Amino acid sequence: MRQLVRQRSSCTLLLAALLLAAAVASADPLASWANGVSKNSIIEFVGRVTREGSADYIAPRERIAVFDNDGTLWAEQPIYFQFAFALDRIRTLASVHPEWRTTAPFKDILAGDTKALAASGQQGIVKIMAASHAGITTEDFDTIVGSWLATAKHPRFERPYTELAYQPMLELLDYLRSQGFKTFIVSGGGVEFMRVFSEQVYGIPPEQVIGSSSATKFVAVGTDGKPALIKEPQIELIDDGPGKPSGINRFIGRRPLLAFGNSDGDLQMLQWTAGGTGPRLVALIHHTDSDREYAYDRSSQIGKLDKALDEAQRQRWLVIDMKRDWQRIFTAEQDER
Amino acid sequence: MRQLVRQRSSCTLLLAALLLAAAVASADPLASWANGVSKNSIIEFVGRVTREGSADYIAPRERIAVFDNDGTLWAEQPIYFQFAFALDRIRTLASVHPEWRTTAPFKDILAGDTKALAASGQQGIVKIMAASHAGITTEDFDTIVGSWLATAKHPRFERPYTELAYQPMLELLDYLRSQGFKTFIVSGGGVEFMRVFSEQVYGIPPEQVIGSSSATKFVAVGTDGKPALIKEPQIELIDDGPGKPSGINRFIGRRPLLAFGNSDGDLQMLQWTAGGTGPRLVALIHHTDSDREYAYDRSSQIGKLDKALDEAQRQRWLVIDMKRDWQRIFTAEQDER
């Protein structure tokens, strides 16, 4: 009898644990999303493809969800955060590059002349990226980006950039993973830059981050006597626009079930996702909240959303209105400023 | 009381299930490996990095294991299986390419003139790969490779190529995954070719296959009115030799804990893996069994193993002797022929 009682009590504990787990699971996984069409569409879609026996059921291995990064998972104004890193890096390196004091675009950065900097155009950007991102080992680059993220602050929100991830999107990533989805970043940003924080901030491991990359050169014996990969200035892959479906094909090899973006650079990724057979969920984040974040679309220099917005209306893709659909923008407490 | 009895019996069932699971887990996971240094080294290494509290313990997310494909996971003689596919594809397409009857290297393939074909060299190979792998959608290519794998047979073993995967390596992949490792292919072979069978044969999903690739072009409206990715002839990435550590960095972004290869094309991948801090397991498969498979190394045209063998001896990497270390080569019953 004593044994039975012990078994009974362990079974009761087990039952209690199961009930608790069920209660936790039934808590709203998208708590920061306002009730409405956007939230409902997501929950309805996920339920439909994960419910066994459903006509639209999709096996877990096929549950691929892809997300643009800048402007979709974290903010991108007033300049891409990776570009802010590049500018800070140029300022740091200026002491060992006296020639930069007289060479564009470096002199414009050092003088804080944003107008001249903007005028240096694509060619200027390539020079800045090469000077700030190349000529060091991949491991040193990791360390440098990590230190920058730990100390740099966003000019308007005065918080570390990693605190400018969108809380509703973090909830969505968690929710999808809890439903058997594998979450990927598919971004025009540099793959090695994003990987430094993707696991900690988004729960997305480095091997699920797809981005633009420059070439790397393998050296069997580096300066410390060990093999190293040196980052080179030549651009190898551009994961933007039509490069996004190519990147998905190159890295994942399956067509996604779900794709989120926020700009014209995501158009082809969304078309490619929507073009698959069976159920697909395709969505655009529309930046409509200048009080809590920023409001921009068709005429923005950064994160321009024009053609993709037209296509979304034509194809009836989900358009998420940040002001209306998100009760909260950032994870950090203070949302307004 | 009745309720107690019912609970007791369900708890007993649970206990029985747990005991059964434990018994299954204790069966030899590397049954096709002969007892000896190779098998012991693998088991000792895996135990060391997975045992919690061990000084060498590595968290599951860092347990990255990479494998070359041709000659490491499946056979590669007398010619790479992907090249056998390309030749068969040329023969199939010849009816719609009458000009091939008079153009090298196609005429040599159609005439079965292997000597002339070999003489066409690298330039010939590029033409063959472009003609057999490009100009179609990624999805059509999948289908074509799938049909070929279902019907083509290896000239010596007279079995489908997918039955020439190495049984000991399949066991190793399963064993590593059961111990929390994430298994990747890192091969010079075409990524889209390997993905057609990697999940079914090796249990490795497409997103964990890294290989060489040609460019793809996105078209918003393909011939069937849907978005498509067209395979282009231009080579985009070569995942061989020094391209392997670059490929690992590009696709995975973590340094592997364990790497297996079999040829000089794997040298830099093994150096890169071995060069990490903490415990690493690096191994070469040495093809030493001409009865059951093939015997080749320093002077082979395919899978040449020369510099990497010297380096393995210098660095005391594990060298797996197929004849001595593998009790069984292939999954299919008949191992000898």
XYZ file of C-alpha atoms in Angstrom:
674
model
C 0.000 0.000 0.000
C 2.783 2.374 0.874
C 4.297 1.785 -2.529
C 0.966 2.422 -4.172
C 0.611 5.675 -2.293
C 4.062 6.752 -3.382
C 3.226 5.886 -6.977
C -0.026 7.706 -6.618
C 1.720 10.792 -5.375
C 4.303 10.690 -8.189
C 1.511 10.253 -10.722
C -0.312 13.200 -9.151
C 2.824 15.287 -9.478
C 3.132 14.261 -13.089
C -0.492 15.222 -13.698
C 0.052 18.583 -11.992
C 3.094 19.234 -14.176
C 1.115 18.398 -17.305
C -1.723 20.701 -16.277
C 0.738 23.481 -15.551
C 2.378 22.999 -18.942
C -1.053 23.162 -20.592
C -1.874 26.368 -18.704
C 1.401 27.965 -19.761
C 0.796 26.887 -23.347
C -2.631 28.468 -23.358
C -1.270 31.860 -22.276
C -1.307 34.266 -25.231
C 1.895 33.605 -27.202
C 1.437 36.889 -29.102
C 0.658 39.099 -26.092
C 2.085 42.278 -27.643
C -0.067 41.982 -30.743
C -3.381 43.830 -30.730
C -6.393 41.628 -31.365
C -7.410 41.974 -34.981
C -6.924 40.682 -38.488
C -3.091 40.472 -38.384
C -2.872 38.480 -35.168
C -5.798 36.275 -36.128
C -4.363 35.558 -39.573
C -1.086 34.373 -38.075
C -2.729 32.156 -35.457
C -5.195 30.752 -37.963
C -2.430 29.948 -40.463
C -0.166 28.286 -37.899
C -3.061 26.220 -36.559
C -4.036 25.134 -40.045
C -0.603 23.847 -41.092
C 0.287 22.226 -37.744
C -2.973 20.450 -36.868
C -2.549 16.767 -37.681
C -5.297 15.542 -39.922
C -5.871 19.028 -41.347
C -6.010 19.139 -45.156
C -3.267 21.772 -45.032
C -1.046 19.899 -42.576
C 2.687 20.379 -43.208
C 5.352 18.100 -41.689
C 7.684 19.864 -39.211
C 10.736 19.521 -41.481
C 8.946 21.634 -44.115
C 7.992 24.385 -41.664
C 10.514 26.967 -42.792
C 9.904 30.576 -41.735
C 12.095 33.380 -43.096
C 12.468 36.925 -41.828
C 14.199 39.967 -43.163
C 16.218 41.627 -40.376
C 16.529 45.427 -40.747
C 13.097 46.985 -40.309
C 11.464 43.591 -39.802
C 13.077 42.160 -36.659
C 14.766 45.325 -35.397
C 14.718 49.010 -36.347
C 16.678 50.438 -39.288
C 16.384 54.216 -38.887
C 17.959 56.752 -39.080
C 20.644 54.531 -40.718
C 21.129 50.760 -40.890
C 22.732 49.733 -37.602
C 25.514 47.917 -39.412
C 26.375 51.168 -41.168
C 26.471 52.941 -37.778
C 28.958 50.246 -36.733
C 31.034 50.884 -39.875
C 31.175 54.637 -39.213
C 32.202 54.108 -35.585
C 34.847 51.652 -36.727
C 36.280 54.205 -39.179
C 36.479 56.758 -36.356
C 38.284 54.221 -34.146
C 40.746 53.247 -36.878
C 41.437 56.858 -37.956
C 44.383 57.195 -35.555
C 46.327 54.553 -37.492
C 45.191 55.917 -40.878
C 46.436 59.531 -41.043
C 45.760 59.491 -44.812
C 42.015 59.338 -44.072
C 42.103 62.964 -42.920
C 42.393 64.017 -46.546
C 40.636 61.181 -48.413
C 36.901 60.910 -49.156
C 34.718 59.417 -47.856
C 36.804 58.997 -44.677
C 37.446 62.696 -44.163
C 33.706 63.365 -44.364
C 33.045 60.793 -41.643
C 35.745 62.267 -39.415
C 34.428 65.779 -40.004
C 30.849 64.663 -39.389
C 29.875 65.980 -42.817
C 26.866 63.746 -43.508
C 25.942 65.672 -46.653
C 29.315 65.051 -48.320
C 29.200 61.478 -47.041
C 25.812 60.888 -48.644
C 27.153 62.380 -51.892
C 29.954 59.784 -52.008
C 27.230 57.288 -52.967
C 27.650 53.580 -53.634
C 31.376 53.928 -54.266
C 31.843 55.602 -50.894
C 29.882 52.850 -49.136
C 32.033 50.140 -50.719
C 35.178 51.907 -49.438
C 33.730 52.301 -45.958
C 32.649 48.660 -45.789
C 36.040 47.416 -46.995
C 37.935 49.578 -44.507
C 35.699 48.643 -41.577
C 34.924 44.995 -42.332
C 37.960 43.508 -44.134
C 41.595 42.672 -43.508
C 41.001 40.951 -40.169
C 40.177 37.396 -39.152
C 36.559 36.296 -38.842
C 37.119 35.718 -35.125
C 38.552 39.199 -34.521
C 35.602 40.657 -36.413
C 33.197 38.799 -34.091
C 34.933 40.275 -31.070
C 34.912 43.809 -32.493
C 31.201 43.693 -33.342
C 30.434 42.202 -29.923
C 32.245 45.057 -28.157
C 30.506 47.646 -30.287
C 27.046 46.180 -29.597
C 27.830 46.210 -25.871
C 28.669 49.913 -25.812
C 27.139 51.783 -28.794
C 23.774 53.459 -28.349
C 21.033 54.437 -30.766
C 20.971 58.239 -31.260
C 17.248 58.673 -30.637
C 16.406 55.881 -28.206
C 19.709 56.086 -26.313
C 19.736 52.347 -25.791
C 21.936 49.532 -27.113
C 20.905 48.596 -30.652
C 20.041 45.054 -29.576
C 17.277 46.522 -27.399
C 15.634 47.826 -30.556
C 14.421 44.389 -31.571
C 10.644 44.367 -31.947
C 8.910 42.640 -29.048
C 5.962 41.397 -31.189
C 8.422 39.785 -33.611
C 10.349 38.110 -30.775
C 7.041 36.660 -29.614
C 6.254 35.525 -33.147
C 9.647 33.787 -33.498
C 9.119 31.972 -30.182
C 5.579 31.042 -31.088
C 6.581 29.626 -34.476
C 9.415 27.593 -32.949
C 7.029 26.230 -30.309
C 4.887 25.032 -33.242
C 7.764 23.193 -34.911
C 8.902 25.901 -37.318
C 12.565 26.471 -38.061
C 13.221 30.227 -38.116
C 15.743 31.845 -40.472
C 16.971 35.375 -41.076
C 17.260 36.287 -44.770
C 18.748 39.766 -44.877
C 20.724 42.077 -47.126
C 22.893 42.778 -44.084
C 26.268 41.165 -43.533
C 25.959 37.590 -42.349
C 28.900 37.840 -39.961
C 27.586 41.029 -38.391
C 24.151 39.560 -37.667
C 25.457 36.293 -36.293
C 27.119 38.060 -33.392
C 23.728 38.811 -31.798
C 21.169 36.640 -33.630
C 21.216 33.758 -31.164
C 21.075 35.889 -28.035
C 18.530 38.406 -29.300
C 16.328 36.342 -31.626
C 17.070 32.768 -30.589
C 18.265 32.148 -34.159
C 21.558 30.207 -34.308
C 24.312 31.360 -36.724
C 23.658 28.485 -39.135
C 20.141 29.867 -39.689
C 21.304 33.351 -40.597
C 21.511 34.115 -44.326
C 22.966 37.404 -45.437
C 25.315 39.184 -47.782
C 28.941 38.161 -47.510
C 32.375 39.163 -48.656
C 34.971 36.553 -49.562
C 37.206 34.972 -46.930
C 40.705 33.648 -47.458
C 41.953 30.589 -45.611
C 45.495 30.695 -44.261
C 46.878 27.488 -42.767
C 49.189 29.393 -40.445
C 47.890 32.750 -39.232
C 49.764 35.358 -37.190
C 49.174 33.347 -34.008
C 50.451 30.152 -35.653
C 46.913 28.785 -36.089
C 44.719 28.455 -39.182
C 42.638 31.559 -39.832
C 40.025 32.954 -42.191
C 40.783 36.499 -43.290
C 37.897 38.718 -44.340
C 38.514 40.130 -47.811
C 37.044 43.299 -49.310
C 35.464 41.645 -52.395
C 31.728 41.148 -52.107
C 30.791 37.521 -52.701
C 27.012 37.349 -52.360
C 24.342 40.035 -52.184
C 21.297 38.758 -50.394
C 18.833 41.445 -51.393
C 16.022 41.788 -53.910
C 16.167 38.869 -56.394
C 19.210 37.683 -54.396
C 16.879 36.664 -51.571
C 15.122 33.759 -53.310
C 18.543 32.715 -54.663
C 19.948 32.919 -51.121
C 17.085 30.841 -49.756
C 17.722 28.257 -52.440
C 21.474 28.269 -51.846
C 21.288 28.028 -48.044
C 18.014 26.295 -47.224
C 17.022 24.404 -50.345
C 13.331 24.399 -49.445
C 10.706 26.978 -50.237
C 9.548 28.765 -47.064
C 6.049 28.373 -45.694
C 6.070 31.820 -44.159
C 7.976 35.027 -44.985
C 8.040 38.461 -43.356
C 9.674 41.552 -44.798
C 9.223 45.310 -44.775
C 10.700 46.806 -47.938
C 11.076 46.489 -51.703
C 14.242 44.446 -51.073
C 11.937 41.731 -49.748
C 9.559 41.696 -52.725
C 11.076 38.706 -54.530
C 11.403 36.701 -51.315
C 7.714 37.215 -50.668
C 6.792 36.375 -54.279
C 8.892 33.222 -54.147
C 7.293 32.158 -50.860
C 3.755 32.968 -51.987
C 4.318 31.087 -55.266
C 4.639 27.696 -53.579
C 1.833 25.186 -53.690
C -0.402 24.838 -50.648
C -0.798 27.274 -47.779
C 1.710 30.119 -47.406
C 1.730 33.166 -45.176
C 3.401 36.260 -46.558
C 3.496 39.542 -44.665
C 4.889 43.084 -44.769
C 5.592 45.203 -41.715
C 4.439 48.745 -42.456
C 6.224 51.403 -40.380
C 3.359 53.712 -39.422
C 4.237 54.904 -35.936
C 6.402 57.993 -35.744
C 5.688 58.439 -32.026
C 6.890 55.074 -30.860
C 9.254 54.285 -33.767
C 9.263 55.764 -37.301
C 6.755 56.274 -40.108
C 8.077 55.745 -43.632
C 7.371 53.883 -46.842
C 7.338 54.936 -50.512
C 9.842 57.788 -50.400
C 12.241 56.585 -47.717
C 15.956 56.282 -48.507
C 16.207 53.414 -46.053
C 13.702 50.599 -46.119
C 11.799 51.980 -49.118
C 8.420 50.270 -49.366
C 6.731 51.022 -52.659
C 6.469 48.211 -55.216
C 6.123 45.583 -52.514
C 3.235 47.533 -50.959
C 1.432 47.628 -54.312
C 2.044 43.916 -54.789
C 0.798 43.199 -51.251
C -2.449 45.006 -52.036
C -2.834 43.177 -55.358
C -2.081 39.761 -53.877
C -3.864 40.382 -50.571
C -0.744 39.702 -48.532
C -0.935 40.540 -44.868
C 0.181 44.140 -44.196
C 0.979 44.701 -40.543
C 0.341 48.250 -39.427
C 2.777 48.859 -36.570
C 0.675 51.570 -34.981
C -2.546 49.594 -35.071
C -1.299 46.009 -34.713
C 1.486 46.273 -32.139
C 0.585 47.191 -28.571
C 4.225 47.381 -27.784
C 7.191 48.016 -30.079
C 10.373 47.292 -28.145
C 11.277 44.895 -25.383
C 12.711 47.596 -23.153
C 10.088 49.233 -20.897
C 9.964 52.759 -22.235
C 8.367 52.637 -25.656
C 7.766 56.302 -26.167
C 10.176 59.123 -26.263
C -8.980 1.621 -5.088
C -9.886 0.860 -8.656
C -8.525 4.230 -9.614
C -5.297 3.520 -7.758
C -4.870 0.223 -9.563
C -5.368 1.887 -12.890
C -2.771 4.476 -12.027
C -0.444 1.792 -10.853
C -0.724 -0.054 -14.121
C -0.129 3.084 -16.186
C 2.916 3.881 -14.058
C 4.187 0.335 -14.599
C 3.768 0.755 -18.343
C 5.689 4.007 -18.188
C 8.471 2.306 -16.255
C 8.586 -0.549 -18.779
C 8.825 1.944 -21.630
C 11.680 3.750 -19.916
C 13.562 0.495 -19.317
C 13.084 -0.536 -22.929
C 14.389 2.832 -24.119
C 17.452 2.425 -21.898
C 18.092 -1.078 -23.292
C 17.852 0.167 -26.871
C 20.195 3.040 -26.065
C 22.844 0.665 -24.712
C 22.997 -1.414 -27.952
C 26.211 -0.731 -29.893
C 25.547 2.418 -31.945
C 28.587 1.710 -34.145
C 27.878 -1.977 -34.805
C 29.603 -2.036 -38.224
C 32.844 -0.631 -36.857
C 35.515 -3.146 -35.828
C 36.658 -2.802 -32.242
C 39.917 -0.904 -32.204
C 41.523 2.514 -32.054
C 39.234 4.233 -34.578
C 35.971 3.178 -32.955
C 37.317 3.798 -29.457
C 38.601 7.261 -30.371
C 35.206 8.296 -31.673
C 33.302 6.988 -28.652
C 35.821 8.431 -26.214
C 35.677 11.856 -27.906
C 31.886 11.979 -28.015
C 31.659 10.907 -24.367
C 34.157 13.549 -23.329
C 32.395 16.499 -24.980
C 28.841 15.454 -24.069
C 29.257 14.385 -20.422
C 27.963 17.204 -18.226
C 30.544 18.258 -15.693
C 33.408 17.054 -17.919
C 36.192 19.631 -18.331
C 35.735 19.256 -22.096
C 31.949 19.554 -22.061
C 30.520 21.386 -25.090
C 26.959 22.759 -25.169
C 24.685 21.077 -27.765
C 24.426 24.200 -29.945
C 28.216 24.090 -30.454
C 28.236 20.402 -31.440
C 28.755 20.879 -35.159
C 29.956 17.849 -37.145
C 30.938 18.210 -40.817
C 31.391 15.495 -43.424
C 32.700 15.497 -46.930
C 30.353 13.501 -49.188
C 32.121 11.772 -52.122
C 34.431 9.080 -50.736
C 33.469 9.906 -47.141
C 29.735 9.203 -46.922
C 29.312 7.304 -50.170
C 31.644 5.901 -52.841
C 33.235 8.034 -55.573
C 34.784 5.501 -57.982
C 35.173 4.916 -60.865
C 33.831 8.484 -61.400
C 32.015 10.934 -59.110
C 28.367 9.899 -59.125
C 27.270 13.423 -60.019
C 29.457 13.202 -63.111
C 27.807 9.890 -64.023
C 24.508 11.749 -63.764
C 25.821 14.533 -66.034
C 26.927 12.014 -68.692
C 23.583 10.213 -68.614
C 21.812 13.556 -68.871
C 23.849 14.482 -71.964
C 22.889 11.157 -73.570
C 19.224 11.835 -72.776
C 19.310 15.374 -74.155
C 21.265 14.422 -77.306
C 18.095 13.836 -79.337
C 17.192 17.524 -79.061
C 20.805 18.631 -79.628
C 21.820 17.286 -83.055
C 24.826 19.666 -83.019
C 26.339 17.606 -80.177
C 27.069 14.772 -82.646
C 29.920 16.891 -84.008
C 30.963 19.011 -80.989
C 33.451 18.030 -78.293
C 33.095 17.004 -75.559
C 29.524 15.907 -76.343
C 30.433 13.759 -79.339
C 32.957 11.875 -77.198
C 30.294 11.112 -74.591
C 27.873 9.915 -77.279
C 30.578 7.773 -78.895
C 31.667 6.386 -75.523
C 35.189 7.654 -76.187
C 36.377 8.058 -72.573
C 39.943 8.797 -73.657
C 38.952 11.785 -75.791
C 36.538 12.852 -73.061
C 39.305 12.820 -70.450
C 41.478 14.856 -72.830
C 38.841 17.621 -72.980
C 39.932 18.493 -69.444
C 38.527 21.199 -67.189
C 37.043 23.086 -70.145
C 35.151 19.991 -71.225
C 33.811 19.438 -67.716
C 32.523 23.006 -67.515
C 30.647 22.504 -70.807
C 29.189 19.198 -69.637
C 28.074 20.624 -66.304
C 26.469 23.676 -67.952
C 24.618 21.539 -70.516
C 23.404 19.012 -67.927
C 22.755 21.251 -64.911
C 21.659 24.686 -66.192
C 18.817 26.321 -68.109
C 16.057 24.677 -66.075
C 14.226 25.579 -62.891
C 15.536 24.367 -59.547
C 12.368 22.332 -59.115
C 12.688 20.595 -62.489
C 16.306 19.809 -61.647
C 15.200 18.147 -58.384
C 12.767 15.982 -60.288
C 15.338 14.985 -62.930
C 17.964 14.013 -60.335
C 15.336 12.101 -58.362
C 14.335 10.054 -61.429
C 17.963 9.349 -62.265
C 18.754 8.154 -58.741
C 15.733 5.865 -58.851
C 16.860 4.122 -62.043
C 20.627 4.480 -62.639
C 22.948 1.747 -61.406
C 26.589 1.714 -60.448
C 28.657 -0.100 -63.136
C 30.485 -2.418 -60.736
C 28.027 -2.964 -57.904
C 24.944 -2.916 -60.140
C 22.918 -1.175 -57.483
C 21.354 2.286 -57.196
C 24.005 4.826 -56.235
C 22.167 5.684 -53.020
C 22.832 2.101 -51.854
C 26.549 2.873 -51.979
C 26.406 4.982 -48.835
C 28.775 3.596 -46.206
C 26.941 1.755 -43.441
C 29.526 2.657 -40.747
C 29.159 6.334 -41.622
C 25.352 6.124 -41.480
C 25.727 4.667 -37.988
C 28.157 7.430 -37.055
C 25.751 10.139 -38.259
C 22.905 8.602 -36.229
C 25.115 8.189 -33.183
C 26.306 11.802 -33.291
C 22.761 13.111 -33.693
C 21.617 10.975 -30.747
C 24.334 12.750 -28.747
C 23.086 16.210 -29.661
C 25.357 16.899 -32.639
C 24.085 18.742 -35.705
C 25.422 16.971 -38.805
C 26.362 18.837 -41.999
C 27.667 17.817 -45.405
C 30.504 20.031 -46.687
C 31.274 18.816 -50.186
C 32.773 19.986 -53.448
C 29.730 18.398 -55.110
C 26.760 20.417 -56.300
C 24.518 21.428 -53.429
C 21.309 20.920 -55.382
C 22.342 17.456 -56.511
C 23.103 16.249 -52.983
C 19.973 17.682 -51.452
C 17.802 15.380 -53.525
C 18.903 12.364 -51.468
C 20.655 13.718 -48.357
C 17.626 13.629 -46.091
C 16.451 10.186 -47.127
C 19.870 8.519 -47.243
C 21.833 10.343 -44.526
C 19.105 11.934 -42.407
C 20.663 15.324 -43.249
C 18.072 17.968 -44.207
C 18.707 20.241 -47.227
C 19.514 23.257 -45.043
C 22.477 21.328 -43.601
C 24.012 20.522 -46.971
C 26.847 22.808 -48.079
C 28.274 22.393 -51.547
C 29.376 24.093 -54.720
C 26.729 26.063 -56.524
C 26.046 27.833 -59.760
C 24.071 31.064 -59.871
C 20.279 31.085 -60.011
C 18.090 33.741 -61.585
C 14.753 34.698 -60.101
C 11.875 35.254 -62.517
C 8.652 36.610 -61.050
C 6.549 34.931 -63.751
C 7.906 31.624 -65.049
C 6.573 29.580 -67.954
C 3.787 28.195 -65.740
C 2.840 31.701 -64.604
C 4.496 31.206 -61.223
C 7.751 32.596 -59.796
C 10.737 30.402 -60.588
C 14.472 30.127 -60.002
C 16.387 29.253 -63.168
C 19.724 27.473 -62.808
C 22.439 29.408 -64.649
C 25.706 28.045 -66.021
C 28.022 30.432 -64.104
C 29.692 28.865 -61.102
C 29.036 30.891 -57.968
C 30.839 29.066 -55.149
C 33.392 26.277 -55.153
C 33.273 24.393 -51.901
C 36.538 22.505 -52.188
C 40.022 22.838 -50.730
C 40.402 26.282 -49.098
C 36.783 26.898 -50.166
C 35.639 24.429 -47.481
C 36.563 26.500 -44.406
C 35.152 29.537 -46.247
C 31.979 27.555 -46.956
C 31.692 26.492 -43.310
C 32.079 30.113 -42.256
C 29.585 31.321 -44.852
C 26.902 28.708 -44.101
C 27.385 27.657 -40.485
C 29.314 30.490 -38.839
C 30.720 28.223 -36.112
C 33.883 26.188 -36.200
C 33.095 22.448 -36.256
C 33.917 20.166 -33.358
C 34.352 17.182 -35.618
C 35.285 16.797 -39.295
C 35.620 13.750 -41.556
C 37.093 13.762 -45.041
C 38.985 11.458 -47.368
C 41.041 13.498 -49.824
C 43.318 16.491 -50.305
C 40.221 18.567 -51.043
C 39.374 18.151 -47.354
C 42.777 19.219 -46.018
C 41.885 22.816 -45.183
C 38.539 21.822 -43.640
C 40.384 19.456 -41.327
C 43.058 22.050 -40.505
C 40.414 24.648 -39.759
C 38.522 22.233 -37.500
C 41.640 21.001 -35.710
C 42.824 24.593 -35.170
C 39.956 25.461 -32.826
C 40.488 25.700 -29.088
C 39.443 22.767 -26.914
C 38.713 19.212 -28.010
C 38.304 18.475 -31.734
C 38.078 15.217 -33.637
C 39.492 15.193 -37.139
C 39.562 12.055 -39.290
C 40.420 10.779 -42.759
C 38.806 7.777 -44.394
C 41.533 5.802 -46.147
C 40.276 3.667 -49.023
C 42.199 0.420 -48.526
C 39.787 -2.291 -49.559
C 39.820 -3.210 -53.241
C 37.805 -6.398 -52.605
C 34.830 -4.817 -50.945
C 35.221 -1.293 -52.405
C 38.346 0.387 -53.876
C 41.924 0.982 -52.792
C 43.445 4.343 -53.754
C 45.253 7.311 -52.329
C 48.331 9.272 -53.469
C 48.108 8.725 -57.216
C 44.354 8.562 -57.749
C 42.699 10.934 -60.246
C 39.570 10.913 -58.130
C 39.767 11.438 -54.374
C 43.534 11.915 -54.384
C 44.834 11.555 -50.817
C 48.426 12.701 -50.559
C 49.128 15.956 -48.691
C 46.256 15.377 -46.300
C 47.652 11.919 -45.463
C 51.054 13.428 -44.652
C 49.415 16.091 -42.537
C 47.300 13.467 -40.734
C 50.450 11.588 -39.814
C 52.196 14.761 -38.653
C 49.224 15.975 -36.619
C 48.188 12.507 -35.401
C 44.707 12.842 -36.873
C 42.607 9.700 -36.902
C 43.117 7.710 -40.120
C 40.344 5.198 -40.650
C 41.482 2.141 -42.564
C 38.392 0.880 -44.361
C 39.647 -2.681 -44.605
C 40.623 -2.938 -40.961
C 38.105 -0.643 -39.281
C 34.871 -1.364 -41.119
C 33.264 -4.793 -40.719
C 30.753 -3.838 -43.328
C 30.998 -1.277 -46.118
C 27.558 -0.842 -47.630
C 24.052 -1.022 -46.264
C 22.898 -3.494 -48.895
C 23.544 -7.135 -47.946
C 26.132 -8.238 -50.459
C 29.357 -6.443 -49.673
C 31.665 -8.426 -51.892
C 31.666 -8.841 -55.583
